[in-house]
Amino acid sequence: MRPETEAQLALYRLARMLATLDPVDALYGFKVGAEMHAWVVMRSLERADRHAVFTAQIETDPDFLLVLHLTDSRETVPADAEQIDLKLAI
């Protein structure tokens, strides 16, 4: 995915923040119309871990919020969603 739109750039900014969070395994992005959806695959869906993801998004882009989907399984991510390499996002 080339960062051509504000939504894609917001996804990459979120990836940089999520790369520092321990419970986050993977990030996927999928643009649906004008909305960018982000699937965050986590090892733990405990409240504190979910809160950390939402806080990361708000701190990263308070004026451009993505549609977040938190999951503990890659199988729930749509097949068309593109994985964002968190290691390269740092």
CSV table of C-alpha atoms in Angstrom, one decimal:
chain,number,residue,atom,x,y,z
A,1,MET,CA,0.0,0.0,0.0
A,2,ARG,CA,1.5,3.3,-1.1
A,3,PRO,CA,0.8,6.2,1.3
A,4,GLU,CA,-1.2,8.3,-1.2
A,5,THR,CA,-4.1,9.5,0.9
A,6,GLU,CA,-4.6,11.0,4.3
A,7,ALA,CA,-6.2,7.8,5.5
A,8,GLN,CA,-3.2,5.7,4.5
A,9,LEU,CA,-0.8,8.2,6.1
A,10,ALA,CA,-2.9,8.0,9.3
A,11,LEU,CA,-2.6,4.2,9.2
A,12,TYR,CA,1.2,4.4,8.9
A,13,ARG,CA,1.3,6.9,11.8
A,14,LEU,CA,-0.8,4.5,13.9
A,15,ALA,CA,1.6,1.6,12.9
A,16,ARG,CA,4.5,3.6,14.4
A,17,MET,CA,2.7,3.9,17.7
A,18,LEU,CA,1.5,0.3,17.8
A,19,ALA,CA,4.9,-1.0,17.1
A,20,THR,CA,5.9,0.0,20.6
A,21,LEU,CA,3.0,-1.8,22.3
A,22,ASP,CA,3.8,-5.3,23.5
A,23,PRO,CA,0.4,-7.0,23.0
A,24,VAL,CA,0.1,-6.0,19.3
A,25,ASP,CA,1.0,-8.7,16.9
A,26,ALA,CA,-0.1,-7.2,13.5
A,27,LEU,CA,-1.8,-4.4,11.8
A,28,TYR,CA,-3.9,-4.6,8.6
A,29,GLY,CA,-5.5,-1.8,6.6
A,30,PHE,CA,-8.4,-1.8,4.2
A,31,LYS,CA,-10.0,1.2,2.6
A,32,VAL,CA,-13.7,1.1,2.3
A,33,GLY,CA,-15.0,4.1,0.3
A,34,ALA,CA,-13.6,7.2,2.2
A,35,GLU,CA,-13.0,5.3,5.4
A,36,MET,CA,-9.8,3.5,6.4
A,37,HIS,CA,-10.4,0.4,8.5
A,38,ALA,CA,-7.6,-1.0,10.6
A,39,TRP,CA,-7.5,-4.5,12.1
A,40,VAL,CA,-5.3,-4.7,15.1
A,41,VAL,CA,-4.3,-8.3,15.9
A,42,MET,CA,-3.4,-8.6,19.6
A,43,ARG,CA,-2.2,-11.4,21.9
A,44,SER,CA,-4.4,-10.0,24.6
A,45,LEU,CA,-7.8,-8.3,24.4
A,46,GLU,CA,-7.8,-7.3,28.0
A,47,ARG,CA,-9.3,-3.9,28.7
A,48,ALA,CA,-6.0,-2.2,29.4
A,49,ASP,CA,-4.5,-3.5,26.2
A,50,ARG,CA,-7.5,-2.3,24.1
A,51,HIS,CA,-7.4,1.0,25.9
A,52,ALA,CA,-3.7,1.4,24.9
A,53,VAL,CA,-4.6,0.9,21.2
A,54,PHE,CA,-7.4,3.5,21.3
A,55,THR,CA,-5.1,5.9,23.2
A,56,ALA,CA,-2.4,5.4,20.7
A,57,GLN,CA,-4.7,6.3,17.9
A,58,ILE,CA,-6.1,9.4,19.6
A,59,GLU,CA,-2.6,10.6,20.5
A,60,THR,CA,-1.3,10.0,17.0
A,61,ASP,CA,-4.2,11.5,15.0
A,62,PRO,CA,-6.8,13.2,17.1
A,63,ASP,CA,-8.3,14.8,14.0
A,64,PHE,CA,-8.3,11.8,11.8
A,65,LEU,CA,-9.7,8.6,13.4
A,66,LEU,CA,-9.5,5.3,11.7
A,67,VAL,CA,-12.2,2.6,12.1
A,68,LEU,CA,-10.5,0.2,14.5
A,69,HIS,CA,-11.3,-3.5,14.7
A,70,LEU,CA,-9.5,-5.3,17.6
A,71,THR,CA,-9.1,-9.0,17.3
A,72,ASP,CA,-7.1,-11.9,18.7
A,73,SER,CA,-7.1,-13.9,15.5
A,74,ARG,CA,-5.7,-13.1,12.0
A,75,GLU,CA,-8.5,-15.3,10.6
A,76,THR,CA,-11.0,-12.5,11.4
A,77,VAL,CA,-9.2,-10.0,9.2
A,78,PRO,CA,-10.7,-9.7,5.6
A,79,ALA,CA,-8.7,-11.4,3.0
A,80,ASP,CA,-8.3,-8.1,1.0
A,81,ALA,CA,-6.8,-6.2,3.9
A,82,GLU,CA,-3.1,-5.4,3.5
A,83,GLN,CA,-0.7,-6.1,6.4
A,84,ILE,CA,1.4,-3.2,7.5
A,85,ASP,CA,4.9,-4.2,8.6
A,86,LEU,CA,5.2,-2.9,12.2
A,87,LYS,CA,9.0,-3.5,12.2
A,88,LEU,CA,9.4,-1.1,9.3
A,89,ALA,CA,7.1,1.5,10.9
A,90,ILE,CA,9.4,2.4,13.7
